[in-house]
mmCIF file of C-alpha atoms and ligand atoms in Angstrom:
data_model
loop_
_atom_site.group_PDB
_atom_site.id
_atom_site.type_symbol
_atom_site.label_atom_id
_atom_site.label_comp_id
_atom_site.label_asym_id
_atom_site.label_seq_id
_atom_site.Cartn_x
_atom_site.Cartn_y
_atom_site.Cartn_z
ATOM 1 C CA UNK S 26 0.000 0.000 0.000
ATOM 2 C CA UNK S 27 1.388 3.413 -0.636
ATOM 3 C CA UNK S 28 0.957 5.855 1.636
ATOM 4 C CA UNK S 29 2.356 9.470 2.013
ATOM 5 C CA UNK S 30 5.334 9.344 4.774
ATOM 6 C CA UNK S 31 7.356 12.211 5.309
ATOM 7 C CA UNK S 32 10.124 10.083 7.474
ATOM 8 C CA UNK S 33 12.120 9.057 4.196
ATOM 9 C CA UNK S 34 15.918 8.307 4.939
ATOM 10 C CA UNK S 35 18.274 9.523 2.370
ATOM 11 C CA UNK S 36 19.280 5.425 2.008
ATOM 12 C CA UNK S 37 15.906 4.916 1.080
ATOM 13 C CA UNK S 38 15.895 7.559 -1.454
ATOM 14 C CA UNK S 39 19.019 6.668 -2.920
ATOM 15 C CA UNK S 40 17.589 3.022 -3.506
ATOM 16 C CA UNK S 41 14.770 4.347 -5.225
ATOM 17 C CA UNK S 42 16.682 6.919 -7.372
ATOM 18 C CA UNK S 43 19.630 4.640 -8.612
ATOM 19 C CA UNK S 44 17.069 1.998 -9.724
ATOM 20 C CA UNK S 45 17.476 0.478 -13.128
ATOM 21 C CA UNK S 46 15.323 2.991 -15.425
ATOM 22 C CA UNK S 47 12.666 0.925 -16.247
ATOM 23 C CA UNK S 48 12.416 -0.619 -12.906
ATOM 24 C CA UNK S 49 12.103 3.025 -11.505
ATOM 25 C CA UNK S 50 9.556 4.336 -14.012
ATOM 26 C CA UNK S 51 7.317 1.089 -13.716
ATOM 27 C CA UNK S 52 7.338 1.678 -9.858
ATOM 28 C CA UNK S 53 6.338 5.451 -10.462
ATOM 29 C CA UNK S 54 3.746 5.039 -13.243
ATOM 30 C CA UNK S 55 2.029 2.299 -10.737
ATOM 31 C CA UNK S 56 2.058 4.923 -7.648
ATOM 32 C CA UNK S 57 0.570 7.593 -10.309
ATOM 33 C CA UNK S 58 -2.171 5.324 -11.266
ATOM 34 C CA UNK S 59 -2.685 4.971 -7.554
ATOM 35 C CA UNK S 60 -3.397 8.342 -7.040
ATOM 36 C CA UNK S 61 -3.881 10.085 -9.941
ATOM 37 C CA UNK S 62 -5.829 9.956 -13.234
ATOM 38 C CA UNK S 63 -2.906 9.068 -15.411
ATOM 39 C CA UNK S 64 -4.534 10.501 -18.507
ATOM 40 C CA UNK S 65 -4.882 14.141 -16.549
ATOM 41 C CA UNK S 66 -2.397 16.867 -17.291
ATOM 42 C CA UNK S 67 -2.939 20.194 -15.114
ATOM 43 C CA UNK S 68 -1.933 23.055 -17.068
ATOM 44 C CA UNK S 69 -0.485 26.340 -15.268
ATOM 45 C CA UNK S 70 -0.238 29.154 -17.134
ATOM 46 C CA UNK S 71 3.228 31.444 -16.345
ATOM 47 C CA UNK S 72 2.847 34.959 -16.504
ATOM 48 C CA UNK S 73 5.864 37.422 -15.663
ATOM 49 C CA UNK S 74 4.372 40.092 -13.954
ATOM 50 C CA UNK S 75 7.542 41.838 -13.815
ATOM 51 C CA UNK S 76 10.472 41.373 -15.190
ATOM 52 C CA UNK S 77 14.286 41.699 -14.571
ATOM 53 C CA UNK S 78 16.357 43.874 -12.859
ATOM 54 C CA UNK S 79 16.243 41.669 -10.209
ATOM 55 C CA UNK S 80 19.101 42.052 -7.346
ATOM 56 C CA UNK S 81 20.301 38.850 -6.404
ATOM 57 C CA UNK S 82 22.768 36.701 -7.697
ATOM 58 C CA UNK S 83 20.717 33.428 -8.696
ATOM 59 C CA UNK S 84 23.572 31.943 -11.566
ATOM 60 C CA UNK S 85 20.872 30.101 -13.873
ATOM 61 C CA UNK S 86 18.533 32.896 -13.895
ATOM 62 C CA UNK S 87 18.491 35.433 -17.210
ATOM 63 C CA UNK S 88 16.736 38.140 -15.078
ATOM 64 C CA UNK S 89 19.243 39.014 -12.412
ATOM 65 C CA UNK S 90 20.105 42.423 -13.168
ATOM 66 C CA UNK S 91 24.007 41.890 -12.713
ATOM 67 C CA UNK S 92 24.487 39.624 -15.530
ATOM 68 C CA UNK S 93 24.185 41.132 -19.090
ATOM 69 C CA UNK S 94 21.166 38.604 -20.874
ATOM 70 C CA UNK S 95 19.835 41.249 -23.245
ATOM 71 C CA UNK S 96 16.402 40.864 -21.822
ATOM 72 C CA UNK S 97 14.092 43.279 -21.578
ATOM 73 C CA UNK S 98 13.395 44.918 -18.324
ATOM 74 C CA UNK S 99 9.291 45.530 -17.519
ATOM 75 C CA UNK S 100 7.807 47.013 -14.850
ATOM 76 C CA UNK S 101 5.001 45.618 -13.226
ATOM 77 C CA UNK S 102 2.304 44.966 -15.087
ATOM 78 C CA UNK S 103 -0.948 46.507 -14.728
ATOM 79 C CA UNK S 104 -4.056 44.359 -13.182
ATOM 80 C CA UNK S 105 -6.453 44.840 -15.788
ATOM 81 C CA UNK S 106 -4.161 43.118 -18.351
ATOM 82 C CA UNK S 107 -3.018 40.337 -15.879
ATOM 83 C CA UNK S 108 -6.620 39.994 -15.792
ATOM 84 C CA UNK S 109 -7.136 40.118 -19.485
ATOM 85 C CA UNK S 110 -4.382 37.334 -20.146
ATOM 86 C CA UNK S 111 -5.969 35.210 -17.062
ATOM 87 C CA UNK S 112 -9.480 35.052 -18.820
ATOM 88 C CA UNK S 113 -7.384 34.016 -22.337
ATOM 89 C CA UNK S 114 -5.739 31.127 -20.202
ATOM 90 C CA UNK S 115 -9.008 29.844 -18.911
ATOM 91 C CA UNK S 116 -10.384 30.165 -22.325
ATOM 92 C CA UNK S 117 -8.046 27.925 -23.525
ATOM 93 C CA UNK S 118 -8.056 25.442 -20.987
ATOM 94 C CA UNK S 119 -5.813 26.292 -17.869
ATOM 95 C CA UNK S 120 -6.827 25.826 -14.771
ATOM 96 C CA UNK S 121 -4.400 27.478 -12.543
ATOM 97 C CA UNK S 122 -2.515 30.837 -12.898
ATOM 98 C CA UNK S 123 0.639 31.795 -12.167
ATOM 99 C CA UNK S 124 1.866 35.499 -11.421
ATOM 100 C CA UNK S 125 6.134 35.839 -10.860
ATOM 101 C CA UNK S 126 8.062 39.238 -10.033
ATOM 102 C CA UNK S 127 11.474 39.205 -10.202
ATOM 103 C CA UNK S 128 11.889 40.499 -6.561
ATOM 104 C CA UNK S 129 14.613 39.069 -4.381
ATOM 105 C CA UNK S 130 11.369 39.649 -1.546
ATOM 106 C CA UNK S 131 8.155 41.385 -1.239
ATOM 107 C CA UNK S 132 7.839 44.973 0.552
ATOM 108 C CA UNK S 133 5.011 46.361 1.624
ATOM 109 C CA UNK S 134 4.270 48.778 -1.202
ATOM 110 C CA UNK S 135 2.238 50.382 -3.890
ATOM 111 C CA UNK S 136 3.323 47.257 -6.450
ATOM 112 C CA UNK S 137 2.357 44.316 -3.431
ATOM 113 C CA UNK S 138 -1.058 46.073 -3.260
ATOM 114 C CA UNK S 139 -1.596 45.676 -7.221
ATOM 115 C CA UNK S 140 0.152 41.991 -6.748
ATOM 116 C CA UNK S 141 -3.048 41.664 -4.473
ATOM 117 C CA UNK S 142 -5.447 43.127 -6.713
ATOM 118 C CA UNK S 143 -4.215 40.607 -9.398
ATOM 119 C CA UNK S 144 -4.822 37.715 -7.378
ATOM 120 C CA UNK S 145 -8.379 38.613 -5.966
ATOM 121 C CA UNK S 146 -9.326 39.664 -10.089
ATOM 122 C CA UNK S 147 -7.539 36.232 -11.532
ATOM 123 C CA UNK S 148 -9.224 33.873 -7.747
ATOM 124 C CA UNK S 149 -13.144 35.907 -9.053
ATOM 125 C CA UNK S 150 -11.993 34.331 -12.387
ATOM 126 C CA UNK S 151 -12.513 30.555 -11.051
ATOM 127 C CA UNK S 152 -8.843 29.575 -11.435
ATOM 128 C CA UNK S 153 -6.399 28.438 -8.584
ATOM 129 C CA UNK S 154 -4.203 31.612 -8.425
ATOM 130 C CA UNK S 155 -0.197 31.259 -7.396
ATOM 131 C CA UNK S 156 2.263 33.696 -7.209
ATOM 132 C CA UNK S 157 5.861 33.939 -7.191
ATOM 133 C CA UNK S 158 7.373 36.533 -5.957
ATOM 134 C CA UNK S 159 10.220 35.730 -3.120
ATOM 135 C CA UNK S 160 10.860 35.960 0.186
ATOM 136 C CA UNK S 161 7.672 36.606 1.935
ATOM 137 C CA UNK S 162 7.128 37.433 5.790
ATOM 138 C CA UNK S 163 4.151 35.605 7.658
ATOM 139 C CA UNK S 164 2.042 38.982 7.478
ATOM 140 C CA UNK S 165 2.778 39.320 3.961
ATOM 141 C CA UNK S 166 1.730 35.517 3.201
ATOM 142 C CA UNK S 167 -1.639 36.143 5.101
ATOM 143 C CA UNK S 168 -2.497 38.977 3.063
ATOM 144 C CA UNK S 169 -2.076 37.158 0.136
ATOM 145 C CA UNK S 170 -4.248 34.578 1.110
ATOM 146 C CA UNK S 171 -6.792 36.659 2.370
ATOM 147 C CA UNK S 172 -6.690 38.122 -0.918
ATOM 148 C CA UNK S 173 -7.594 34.645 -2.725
ATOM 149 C CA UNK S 174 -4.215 32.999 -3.151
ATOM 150 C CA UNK S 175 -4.413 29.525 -3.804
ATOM 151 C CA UNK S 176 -0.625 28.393 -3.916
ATOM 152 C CA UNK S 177 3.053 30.300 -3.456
ATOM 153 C CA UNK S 178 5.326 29.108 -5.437
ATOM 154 C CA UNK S 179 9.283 29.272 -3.739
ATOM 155 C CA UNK S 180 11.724 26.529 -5.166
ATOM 156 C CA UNK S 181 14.668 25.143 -2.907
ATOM 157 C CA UNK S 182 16.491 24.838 -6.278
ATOM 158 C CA UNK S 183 18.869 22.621 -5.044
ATOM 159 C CA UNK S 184 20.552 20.823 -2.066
ATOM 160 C CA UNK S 185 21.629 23.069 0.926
ATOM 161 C CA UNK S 186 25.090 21.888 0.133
ATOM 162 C CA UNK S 187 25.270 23.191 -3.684
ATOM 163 C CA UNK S 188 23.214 25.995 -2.712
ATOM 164 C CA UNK S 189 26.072 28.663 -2.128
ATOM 165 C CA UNK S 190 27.864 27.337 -5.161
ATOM 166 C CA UNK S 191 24.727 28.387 -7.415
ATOM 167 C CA UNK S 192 23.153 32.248 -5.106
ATOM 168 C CA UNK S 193 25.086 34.434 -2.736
ATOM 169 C CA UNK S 194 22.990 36.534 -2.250
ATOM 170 C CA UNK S 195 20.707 34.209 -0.112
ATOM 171 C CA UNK S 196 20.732 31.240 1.696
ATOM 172 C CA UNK S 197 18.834 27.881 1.573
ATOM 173 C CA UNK S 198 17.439 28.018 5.243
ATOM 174 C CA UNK S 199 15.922 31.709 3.829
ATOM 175 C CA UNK S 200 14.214 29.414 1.172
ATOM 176 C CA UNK S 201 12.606 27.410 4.012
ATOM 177 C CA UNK S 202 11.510 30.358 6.419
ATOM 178 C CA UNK S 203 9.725 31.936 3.013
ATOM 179 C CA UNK S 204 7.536 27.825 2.515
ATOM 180 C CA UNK S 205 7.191 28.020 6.349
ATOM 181 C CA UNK S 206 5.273 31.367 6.261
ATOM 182 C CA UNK S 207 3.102 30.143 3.208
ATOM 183 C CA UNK S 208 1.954 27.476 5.126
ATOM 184 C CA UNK S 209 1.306 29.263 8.726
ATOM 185 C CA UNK S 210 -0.834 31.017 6.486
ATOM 186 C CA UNK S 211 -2.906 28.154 4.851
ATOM 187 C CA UNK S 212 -1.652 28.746 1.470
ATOM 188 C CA UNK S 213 -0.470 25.468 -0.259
ATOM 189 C CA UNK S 214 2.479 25.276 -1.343
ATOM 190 C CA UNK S 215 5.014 24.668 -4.601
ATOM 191 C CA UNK S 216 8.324 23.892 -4.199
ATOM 192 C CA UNK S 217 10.875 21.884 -6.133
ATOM 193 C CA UNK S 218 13.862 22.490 -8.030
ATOM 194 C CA UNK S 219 16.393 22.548 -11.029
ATOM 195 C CA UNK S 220 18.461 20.086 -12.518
ATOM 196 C CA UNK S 221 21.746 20.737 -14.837
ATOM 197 C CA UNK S 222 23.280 23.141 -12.155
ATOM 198 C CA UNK S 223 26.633 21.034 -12.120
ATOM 199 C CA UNK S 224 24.880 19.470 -9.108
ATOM 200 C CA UNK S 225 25.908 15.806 -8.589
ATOM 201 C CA UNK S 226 23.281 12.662 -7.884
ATOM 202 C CA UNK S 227 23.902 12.747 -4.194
ATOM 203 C CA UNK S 228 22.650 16.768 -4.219
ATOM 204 C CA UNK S 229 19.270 15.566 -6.345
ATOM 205 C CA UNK S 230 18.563 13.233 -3.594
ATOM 206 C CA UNK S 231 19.658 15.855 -1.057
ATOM 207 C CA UNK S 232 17.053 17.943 -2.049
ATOM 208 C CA UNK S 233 14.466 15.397 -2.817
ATOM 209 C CA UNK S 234 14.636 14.236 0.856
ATOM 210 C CA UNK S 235 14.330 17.903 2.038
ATOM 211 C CA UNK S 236 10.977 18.388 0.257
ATOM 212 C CA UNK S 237 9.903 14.539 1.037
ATOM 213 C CA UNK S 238 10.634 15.377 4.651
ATOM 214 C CA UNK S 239 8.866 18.742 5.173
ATOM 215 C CA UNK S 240 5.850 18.311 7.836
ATOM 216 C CA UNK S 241 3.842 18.280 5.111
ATOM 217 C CA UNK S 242 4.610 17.735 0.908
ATOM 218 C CA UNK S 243 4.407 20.554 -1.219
ATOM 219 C CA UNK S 244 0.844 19.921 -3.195
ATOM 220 C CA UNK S 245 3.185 20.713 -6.463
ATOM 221 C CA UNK S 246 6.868 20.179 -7.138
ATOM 222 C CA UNK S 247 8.247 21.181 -10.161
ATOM 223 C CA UNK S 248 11.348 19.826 -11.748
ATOM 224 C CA UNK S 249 13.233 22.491 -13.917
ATOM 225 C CA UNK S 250 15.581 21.704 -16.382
ATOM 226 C CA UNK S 251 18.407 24.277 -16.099
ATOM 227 C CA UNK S 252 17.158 26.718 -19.364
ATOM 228 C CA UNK S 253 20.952 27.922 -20.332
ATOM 229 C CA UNK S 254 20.634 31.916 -20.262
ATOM 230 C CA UNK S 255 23.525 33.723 -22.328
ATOM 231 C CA UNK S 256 25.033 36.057 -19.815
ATOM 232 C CA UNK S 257 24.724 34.087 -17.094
ATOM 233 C CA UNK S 258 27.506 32.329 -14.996
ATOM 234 C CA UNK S 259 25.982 28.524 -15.940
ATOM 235 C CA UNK S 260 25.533 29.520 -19.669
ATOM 236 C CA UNK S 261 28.137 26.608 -21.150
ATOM 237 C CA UNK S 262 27.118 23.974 -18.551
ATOM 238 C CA UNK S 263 25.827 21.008 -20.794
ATOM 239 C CA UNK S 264 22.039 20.338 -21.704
ATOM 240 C CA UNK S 265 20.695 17.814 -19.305
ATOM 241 C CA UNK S 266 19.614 13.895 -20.768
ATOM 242 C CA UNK S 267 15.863 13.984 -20.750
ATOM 243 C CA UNK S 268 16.457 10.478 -18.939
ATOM 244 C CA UNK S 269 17.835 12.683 -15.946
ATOM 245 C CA UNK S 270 14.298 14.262 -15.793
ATOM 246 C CA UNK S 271 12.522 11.274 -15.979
ATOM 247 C CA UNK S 272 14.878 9.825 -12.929
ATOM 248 C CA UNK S 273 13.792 12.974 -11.056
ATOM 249 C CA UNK S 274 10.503 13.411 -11.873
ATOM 250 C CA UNK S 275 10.005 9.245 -11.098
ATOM 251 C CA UNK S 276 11.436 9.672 -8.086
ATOM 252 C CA UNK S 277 9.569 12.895 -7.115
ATOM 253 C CA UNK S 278 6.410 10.823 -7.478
ATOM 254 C CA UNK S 279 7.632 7.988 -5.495
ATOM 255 C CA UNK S 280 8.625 10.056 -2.343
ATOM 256 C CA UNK S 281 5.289 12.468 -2.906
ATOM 257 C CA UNK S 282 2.454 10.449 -4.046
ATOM 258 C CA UNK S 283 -0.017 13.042 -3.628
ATOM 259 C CA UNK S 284 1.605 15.737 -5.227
ATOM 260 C CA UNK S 285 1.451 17.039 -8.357
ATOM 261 C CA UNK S 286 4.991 16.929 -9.975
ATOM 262 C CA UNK S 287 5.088 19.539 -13.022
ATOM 263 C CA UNK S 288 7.748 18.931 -15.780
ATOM 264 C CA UNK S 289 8.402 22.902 -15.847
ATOM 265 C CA UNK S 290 11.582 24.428 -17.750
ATOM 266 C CA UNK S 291 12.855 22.505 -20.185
ATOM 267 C CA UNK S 292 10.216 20.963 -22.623
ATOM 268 C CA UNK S 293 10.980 23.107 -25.216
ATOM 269 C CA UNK S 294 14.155 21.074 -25.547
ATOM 270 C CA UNK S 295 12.396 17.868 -25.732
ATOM 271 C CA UNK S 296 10.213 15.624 -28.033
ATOM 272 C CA UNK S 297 6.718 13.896 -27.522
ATOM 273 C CA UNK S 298 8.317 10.598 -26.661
ATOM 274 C CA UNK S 299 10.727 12.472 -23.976
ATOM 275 C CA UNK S 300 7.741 14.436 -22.638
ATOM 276 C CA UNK S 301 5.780 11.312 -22.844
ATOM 277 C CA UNK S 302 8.273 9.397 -21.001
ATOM 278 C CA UNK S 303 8.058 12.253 -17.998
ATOM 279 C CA UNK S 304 4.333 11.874 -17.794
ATOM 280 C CA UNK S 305 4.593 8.130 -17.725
ATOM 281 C CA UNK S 306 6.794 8.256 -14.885
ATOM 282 C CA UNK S 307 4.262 10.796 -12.768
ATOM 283 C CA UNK S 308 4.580 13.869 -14.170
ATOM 284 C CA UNK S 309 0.700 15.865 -13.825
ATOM 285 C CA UNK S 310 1.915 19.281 -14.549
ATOM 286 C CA UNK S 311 3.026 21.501 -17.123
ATOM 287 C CA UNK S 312 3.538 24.934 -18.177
ATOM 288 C CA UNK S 313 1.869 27.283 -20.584
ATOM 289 C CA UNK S 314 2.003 31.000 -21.507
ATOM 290 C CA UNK S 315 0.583 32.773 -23.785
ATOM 291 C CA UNK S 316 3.663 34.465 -25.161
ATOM 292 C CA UNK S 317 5.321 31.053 -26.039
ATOM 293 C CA UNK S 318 7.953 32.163 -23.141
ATOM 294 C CA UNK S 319 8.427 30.411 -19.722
ATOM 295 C CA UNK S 320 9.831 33.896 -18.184
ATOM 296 C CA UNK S 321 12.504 34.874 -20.526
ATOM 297 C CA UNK S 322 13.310 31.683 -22.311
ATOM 298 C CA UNK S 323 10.976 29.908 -25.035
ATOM 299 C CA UNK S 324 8.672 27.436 -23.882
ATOM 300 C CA UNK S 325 6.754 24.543 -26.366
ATOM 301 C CA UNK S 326 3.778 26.649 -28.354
ATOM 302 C CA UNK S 327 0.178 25.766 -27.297
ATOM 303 C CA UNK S 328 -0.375 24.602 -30.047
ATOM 304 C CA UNK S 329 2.101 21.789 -30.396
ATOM 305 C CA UNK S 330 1.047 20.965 -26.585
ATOM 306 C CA UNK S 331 -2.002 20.271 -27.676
ATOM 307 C CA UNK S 332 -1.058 18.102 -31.089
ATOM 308 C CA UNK S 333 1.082 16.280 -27.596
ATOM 309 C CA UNK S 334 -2.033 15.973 -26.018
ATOM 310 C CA UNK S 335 -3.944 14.180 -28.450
ATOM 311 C CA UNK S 336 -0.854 12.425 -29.020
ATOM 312 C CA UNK S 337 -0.401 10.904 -26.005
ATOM 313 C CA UNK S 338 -4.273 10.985 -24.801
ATOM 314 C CA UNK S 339 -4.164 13.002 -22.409
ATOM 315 C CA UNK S 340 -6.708 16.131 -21.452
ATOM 316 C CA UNK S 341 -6.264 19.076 -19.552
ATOM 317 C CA UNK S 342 -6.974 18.519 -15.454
ATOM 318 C CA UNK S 343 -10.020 21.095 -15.134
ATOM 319 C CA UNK S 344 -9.073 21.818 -11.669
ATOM 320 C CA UNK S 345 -6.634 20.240 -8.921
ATOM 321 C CA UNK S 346 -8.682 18.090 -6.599
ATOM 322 C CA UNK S 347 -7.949 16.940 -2.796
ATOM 323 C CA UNK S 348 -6.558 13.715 -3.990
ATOM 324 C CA UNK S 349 -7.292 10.492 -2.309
ATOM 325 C CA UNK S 350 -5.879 6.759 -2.931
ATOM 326 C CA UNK S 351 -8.038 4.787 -5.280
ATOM 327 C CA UNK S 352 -6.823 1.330 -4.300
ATOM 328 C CA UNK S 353 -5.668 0.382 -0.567
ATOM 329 C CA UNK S 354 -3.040 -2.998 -1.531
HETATM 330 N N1 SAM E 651 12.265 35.840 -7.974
HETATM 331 C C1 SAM E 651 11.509 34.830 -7.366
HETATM 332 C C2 SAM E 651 12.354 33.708 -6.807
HETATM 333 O O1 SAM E 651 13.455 33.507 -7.257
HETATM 334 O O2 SAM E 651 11.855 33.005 -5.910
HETATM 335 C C3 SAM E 651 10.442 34.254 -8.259
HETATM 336 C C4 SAM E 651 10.725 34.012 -9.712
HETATM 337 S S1 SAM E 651 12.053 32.867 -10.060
HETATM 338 C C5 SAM E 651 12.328 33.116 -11.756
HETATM 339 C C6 SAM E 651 11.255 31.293 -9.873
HETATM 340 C C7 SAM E 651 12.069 30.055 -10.098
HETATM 341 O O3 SAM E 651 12.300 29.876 -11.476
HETATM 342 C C8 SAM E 651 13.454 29.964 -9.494
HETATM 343 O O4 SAM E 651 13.443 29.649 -8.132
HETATM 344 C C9 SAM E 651 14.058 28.838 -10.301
HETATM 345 O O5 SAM E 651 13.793 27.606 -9.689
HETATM 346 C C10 SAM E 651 13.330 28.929 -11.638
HETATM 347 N N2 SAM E 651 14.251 29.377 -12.695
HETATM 348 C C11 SAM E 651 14.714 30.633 -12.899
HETATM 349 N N3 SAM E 651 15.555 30.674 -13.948
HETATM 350 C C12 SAM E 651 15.646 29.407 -14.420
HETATM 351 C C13 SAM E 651 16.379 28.816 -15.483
HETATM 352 N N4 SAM E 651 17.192 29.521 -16.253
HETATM 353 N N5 SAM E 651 16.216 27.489 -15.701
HETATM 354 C C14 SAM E 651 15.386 26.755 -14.913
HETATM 355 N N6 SAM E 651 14.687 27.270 -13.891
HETATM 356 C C15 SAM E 651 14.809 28.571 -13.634
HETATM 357 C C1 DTB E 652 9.263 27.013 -11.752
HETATM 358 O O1 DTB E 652 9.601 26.063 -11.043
HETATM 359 N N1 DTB E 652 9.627 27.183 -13.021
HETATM 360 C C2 DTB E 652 9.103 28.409 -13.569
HETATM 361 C C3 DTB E 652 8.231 28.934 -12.400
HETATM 362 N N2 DTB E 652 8.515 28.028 -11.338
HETATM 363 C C4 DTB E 652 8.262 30.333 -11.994
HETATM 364 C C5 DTB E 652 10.145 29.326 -14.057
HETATM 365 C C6 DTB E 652 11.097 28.694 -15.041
HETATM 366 C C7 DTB E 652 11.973 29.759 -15.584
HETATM 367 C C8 DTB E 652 12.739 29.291 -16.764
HETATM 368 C C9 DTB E 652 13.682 30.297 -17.279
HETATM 369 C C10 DTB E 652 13.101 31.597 -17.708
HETATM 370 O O2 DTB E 652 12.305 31.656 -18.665
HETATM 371 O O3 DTB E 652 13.476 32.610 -17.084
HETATM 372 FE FE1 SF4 E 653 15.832 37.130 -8.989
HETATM 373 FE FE2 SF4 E 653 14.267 34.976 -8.793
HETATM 374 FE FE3 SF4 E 653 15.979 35.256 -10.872
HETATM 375 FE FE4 SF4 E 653 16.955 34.769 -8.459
HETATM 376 S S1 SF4 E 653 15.618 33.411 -9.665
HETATM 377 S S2 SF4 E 653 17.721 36.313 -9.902
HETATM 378 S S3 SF4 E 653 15.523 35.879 -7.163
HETATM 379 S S4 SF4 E 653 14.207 36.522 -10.434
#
């Protein structure tokens, strides 16, 4: 019987991640069908609010202002257009919405009261609203869910260990506080990382046992493929195997059962079959935006998501439910 434990050793996890591949995936694609409709995709749409000019040092990331990407910088958006995109993203079959700011943190100022206004116009919308924005204090994390936010989204990234090799700026235990004060505040939570950051296998499992161990799972945890940004300090590193995802992303399921594990960055980079292979081994999630652009990199077009879809047979989730076991051996 699978149940959700958060009391995994890292021996355990390291059992489960070195697996032979197909061993691995057949495990994960039986836990999915456990607790999941296998043939349900949720699909998130990613909006940057606001973007770049951001001050911290994050080395993957094309929007910190320090290194020179070329992007271009935008203030923060206004509500009514948020709004305006949100209603084209439900049109088209998205069921959750999310808002990022690249802000090292949130202050309490003129642009966190139009973040607020965004989420209470996208929540009267119907869709589960998340933001991303940074570090956010306790009171700051209550006013977003009194405002109608469904889900923050804060990623550890990677283990605490390659951590300072990758920001500088802040630390891993800051990434923590941030998911503690989400959930003090009843907000779920989305948390998971990046691979390709010159991380070894131990640090994947590192981090996988942080988020496996939390008091309680994040309810999403998305596995990023480092998208190489030219300017920025990881821009040579080599483009991960897709196998590498699937590994994660069948492991991820394993260790969370209940979760929803999004294949996030990197799908632009792969085919049908290598996205297929993700969703056979638990991924539930994707990414969508209507500008063809995760944040400041290119993401797969809608439209060849969909040609996947029908592909693959699978349909869009048409909203996140509380998910419970369908079989109990
Ligand atoms: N500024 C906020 C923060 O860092 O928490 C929110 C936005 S930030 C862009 C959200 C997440 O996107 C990062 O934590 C990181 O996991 C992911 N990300 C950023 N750049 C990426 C890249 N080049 N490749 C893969 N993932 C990336
Ligand atoms: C997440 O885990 N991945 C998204 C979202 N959360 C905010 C961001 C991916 C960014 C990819 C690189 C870019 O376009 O900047
Ligand atoms: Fe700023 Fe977030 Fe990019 Fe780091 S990942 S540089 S905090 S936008």
């Amino acid at each position: 019987m699978s149940t959700v434990r958060n009391d995994w050793s890292i021996q355990e996890i390291e059992n489960i991640y070195h697996q032979p591949l197909l061993e691995l995936v057949y495990q994960a694609a039986t836990v999915h069908r456990n607790w999941h409709q296998p043939n349900e995709v949720q699909v998130c749409t990613l909006l940057s609010v606001k973007t770049g000019g951001c001050p911290e040092d994050c080395s993957y990331c094309g929007q910190a202002a320090r290194y020179h990407t070329g992007i271009t910088v935008k203030s923060l958006m206004s509500k009514e257009d948020v709004v305006a995109i949100a209603q084209r993203a439900k049109d088209s079959g998205s069921s959750r919405f999310c808002m990022a700011a690249a802000w090292r943190e949130v202050r309490d100022n003129r642009d966190f009261d139009t973040i607020l206004e965004m989420v209470e116009g996208v929540n009267e919308l119907g869709l589960e609203v998340c933001c991303t924005l940074g570090m956010i204090t306790e009171s700051q994390a209550q006013r977003l869910q009194e405002a109608g936010l469904y889900a923050y989204n804060h990623n550890l990234d990677t283990s605490k260990d390659h951590y300072k090799e990758i920001i500088s700026t802040r630390t891993f235990d800051d990434r923590l506080d941030t998911l503690t004060n989400v959930r003090k505040a009843g907000i779920t939570v989305c948390s998971g990382g990046i691979i390709g950051l010159g991380e070894t296998h131990e640090d994947r499992i590192q981090m996988l046992h942080t988020l496996a161990t939390l008091p309680k799972h994040p309810e999403s945890v998305p596995v990023n493929a480092l998208a190489r940004v030219k300017g920025t300090p990881l821009e040579n590193l080599p483009k991960i195997d897709s196998w590498e995802m699937v590994r994660m992303i069948a492991t991820a399921r394993i260790l969370m059962p209940a979760s929803m594990v999004r294949l996030s960055a990197g799908r632009v980079e792969m085919t049908t079959e290598e996205q297929g292979w993700c969703f056979m081994a638990g991924a539930n999630s994707i990414f969508t935006s209507e500008t063809d652009e995760l944040l400041v990199t290119p993401n797969s077009r809608l439209e060849d998501d969909r040609k996947m879809f029908d592909v693959l047979g699978l349909k869009p989730m048409v909203k996140e439910k509380t998910v419970q076991p369908n079989v109990t051996a």
